[in-house]
Structure formats: structure tokens, C-alpha cells
Amino acid sequence: MNARVVQQPEFLLFQAHQQFDDDGRLPEDSPARQMLRAVLDALTHLAISERQQALTGASVH
């Protein structure tokens, strides 16, 4: 399938069952939400970078 496996960054949420509010959301001021946002930003940046490299024909390592 030529899938890209990304091992880093990763996100582990300690005691996840206690981190979410009654609506199933991480509170805005939660450190876990801030960390998750950083991980998603990093993954988005990686995907965009790899897409740009693929479009320009540069090799991806």
C-alpha cells in the first residue's frame, strides 16, 4: 500500500476517562488539549511537507 507510518509525534492521554467533560470534549484550558493540538499541528505540517515534496519530485526519507 506504500503507506507512510508515523511513529512520532505521539500522544498518550493519562487517565483519559477522567479528562473529558460530560459532552465528551477536552476542556479548552486542558493541558491535554494543548498537547493534542501541538501533535495535530506537527502531523499536518508533516503531511503538507511530504505532499509538496511529492509534487516537486523530491525524494522523501
Coordinates of N, CA, C and O in Angstrom, one line a residue:
M1 N 0.8 -1.2 0.0 CA 0.0 0.0 0.0 C 0.9 1.3 0.0 O 0.3 2.3 -0.1
N2 N 2.1 1.1 0.2 CA 3.0 2.3 0.2 C 2.6 3.3 1.2 O 2.7 4.5 1.0
A3 N 2.1 2.8 2.4 CA 1.6 3.7 3.4 C 2.8 4.3 4.2 O 3.8 3.6 4.5
R4 N 2.7 5.5 4.6 CA 3.7 6.2 5.5 C 3.3 6.0 6.9 O 2.2 6.4 7.3
V5 N 4.1 5.3 7.7 CA 3.9 5.1 9.1 C 4.6 6.1 9.9 O 5.8 6.3 9.8
V6 N 3.9 6.9 10.7 CA 4.5 8.0 11.5 C 4.5 7.5 13.0 O 3.4 7.3 13.6
Q7 N 5.7 7.4 13.5 CA 5.8 6.9 14.9 C 5.9 8.1 15.9 O 5.6 8.0 17.0
Q8 N 6.3 9.2 15.4 CA 6.5 10.4 16.2 C 5.9 11.6 15.4 O 6.1 11.6 14.2
P9 N 5.3 12.6 16.0 CA 4.9 12.7 17.4 C 3.8 11.7 17.8 O 3.0 11.3 16.9
E10 N 3.7 11.4 19.0 CA 2.6 10.6 19.5 C 2.0 11.3 20.7 O 2.5 12.2 21.2
F11 N 0.8 10.9 21.0 CA 0.0 11.5 22.1 C -0.6 10.4 22.9 O -1.3 9.6 22.5
L12 N -0.2 10.4 24.2 CA -0.7 9.5 25.2 C -1.5 10.3 26.2 O -0.9 11.3 26.8
L13 N -2.7 10.0 26.5 CA -3.5 10.7 27.5 C -3.7 9.9 28.7 O -4.5 9.0 28.7
F14 N -3.0 10.2 29.8 CA -3.1 9.6 31.0 C -4.5 9.7 31.6 O -5.0 10.8 31.6
Q15 N -5.0 8.6 32.1 CA -6.4 8.6 32.7 C -7.4 9.3 31.8 O -8.1 10.2 32.2
A16 N -7.4 8.9 30.5 CA -8.2 9.6 29.5 C -9.7 9.7 29.9 O -10.4 10.6 29.7
H17 N -10.2 8.6 30.6 CA -11.6 8.6 31.0 C -12.0 9.8 32.0 O -13.1 10.1 32.1
Q18 N -11.0 10.4 32.6 CA -11.2 11.5 33.5 C -10.9 12.8 32.9 O -11.2 13.9 33.5
Q19 N -10.4 12.9 31.7 CA -10.0 14.1 31.1 C -11.1 14.8 30.3 O -11.0 16.0 30.1
F20 N -12.2 14.1 29.9 CA -13.2 14.7 29.1 C -14.4 15.2 29.9 O -14.7 14.7 31.0
D21 N -15.1 16.2 29.4 CA -16.2 16.7 30.1 C -17.4 15.9 29.8 O -17.3 14.8 29.1
D22 N -18.6 16.3 30.3 CA -19.8 15.5 30.1 C -20.2 15.3 28.7 O -21.0 14.4 28.3
D23 N -19.8 16.3 27.8 CA -20.1 16.2 26.4 C -19.1 15.5 25.6 O -19.2 15.4 24.4
G24 N -18.1 14.9 26.3 CA -17.1 14.1 25.6 C -16.0 14.9 25.0 O -15.3 14.5 24.0
R25 N -15.8 16.2 25.4 CA -14.8 17.1 24.9 C -13.7 17.4 25.9 O -14.0 17.4 27.1
L26 N -12.5 17.6 25.4 CA -11.4 18.1 26.3 C -11.7 19.6 26.5 O -11.9 20.3 25.6
P27 N -11.7 20.0 27.8 CA -11.9 21.4 28.1 C -10.8 22.3 27.4 O -9.7 21.9 27.2
E28 N -11.2 23.5 27.0 CA -10.4 24.4 26.3 C -9.1 24.7 27.0 O -8.0 24.8 26.4
D29 N -9.1 24.8 28.3 CA -7.9 25.1 29.1 C -7.1 23.9 29.5 O -6.2 24.0 30.3
S30 N -7.5 22.7 29.0 CA -6.8 21.5 29.4 C -5.4 21.4 28.8 O -5.3 21.6 27.6
P31 N -4.4 21.1 29.6 CA -3.1 20.8 29.1 C -3.1 19.7 28.0 O -2.4 19.8 27.0
A32 N -3.9 18.7 28.2 CA -4.0 17.6 27.2 C -4.5 18.2 25.9 O -4.0 17.8 24.8
R33 N -5.4 19.1 25.9 CA -6.0 19.7 24.6 C -4.9 20.5 23.9 O -4.7 20.4 22.7
Q34 N -4.1 21.2 24.7 CA -3.0 22.0 24.1 C -1.9 21.0 23.5 O -1.4 21.3 22.4
M35 N -1.6 19.9 24.2 CA -0.6 19.0 23.7 C -1.2 18.3 22.4 O -0.5 18.1 21.4
L36 N -2.5 17.9 22.4 CA -3.1 17.3 21.3 C -3.1 18.2 20.1 O -2.8 17.8 19.0
R37 N -3.3 19.5 20.3 CA -3.3 20.5 19.2 C -1.9 20.6 18.6 O -1.7 20.6 17.4
A38 N -0.9 20.5 19.5 CA 0.5 20.6 19.0 C 0.9 19.4 18.2 O 1.5 19.5 17.1
V39 N 0.4 18.2 18.6 CA 0.6 17.0 17.8 C -0.1 17.0 16.5 O 0.5 16.7 15.4
L40 N -1.3 17.5 16.5 CA -2.0 17.6 15.2 C -1.4 18.6 14.3 O -1.3 18.4 13.1
D41 N -0.9 19.7 14.8 CA -0.2 20.7 14.0 C 1.0 20.1 13.4 O 1.3 20.3 12.2
A42 N 1.8 19.3 14.2 CA 3.0 18.7 13.7 C 2.7 17.7 12.6 O 3.4 17.6 11.6
L43 N 1.6 16.9 12.8 CA 1.3 15.9 11.7 C 0.8 16.6 10.5 O 1.1 16.2 9.4
T44 N 0.0 17.7 10.6 CA -0.4 18.5 9.5 C 0.8 19.1 8.7 O 0.8 19.0 7.5
H45 N 1.7 19.6 9.4 CA 2.9 20.1 8.8 C 3.7 19.0 8.1 O 4.1 19.2 6.9
L46 N 3.8 17.8 8.7 CA 4.5 16.7 8.0 C 3.7 16.3 6.7 O 4.4 16.1 5.7
A47 N 2.4 16.3 6.8 CA 1.7 15.9 5.6 C 1.8 16.9 4.5 O 2.0 16.5 3.3
I48 N 1.8 18.2 4.8 CA 1.9 19.2 3.8 C 3.3 19.2 3.2 O 3.5 19.3 2.0
S49 N 4.3 19.0 4.0 CA 5.7 18.9 3.6 C 5.9 17.8 2.6 O 6.6 17.9 1.6
E50 N 5.4 16.6 3.0 CA 5.6 15.4 2.1 C 4.8 15.6 0.8 O 5.3 15.2 -0.2
R51 N 3.6 16.2 0.9 CA 2.9 16.5 -0.3 C 3.6 17.4 -1.3 O 3.7 17.2 -2.5
Q52 N 4.2 18.5 -0.7 CA 5.0 19.4 -1.5 C 6.2 18.7 -2.2 O 6.5 19.0 -3.3
Q53 N 6.9 17.9 -1.4 CA 8.0 17.1 -1.9 C 7.6 16.2 -3.0 O 8.3 16.1 -4.0
A54 N 6.4 15.6 -2.9 CA 5.9 14.6 -3.9 C 5.6 15.4 -5.2 O 5.9 14.9 -6.3
L55 N 5.0 16.6 -5.0 CA 4.7 17.4 -6.2 C 5.9 17.9 -7.0 O 5.9 18.1 -8.2
T56 N 7.0 18.2 -6.2 CA 8.2 18.7 -6.9 C 9.1 17.6 -7.3 O 10.2 17.8 -7.9
G57 N 8.8 16.3 -6.9 CA 9.7 15.2 -7.3 C 10.8 14.9 -6.4 O 11.7 14.1 -6.7
A58 N 10.9 15.6 -5.3 CA 12.0 15.4 -4.3 C 11.8 14.1 -3.6 O 10.6 13.7 -3.4
S59 N 12.9 13.4 -3.3 CA 12.7 12.2 -2.6 C 12.4 12.4 -1.1 O 12.9 13.4 -0.5
V60 N 11.6 11.5 -0.5 CA 11.2 11.6 0.9 C 11.9 10.5 1.6 O 11.9 9.3 1.2
H61 N 12.5 10.8 2.7 CA 13.2 9.8 3.5 C 12.4 9.5 4.8 O 11.9 10.2 5.4

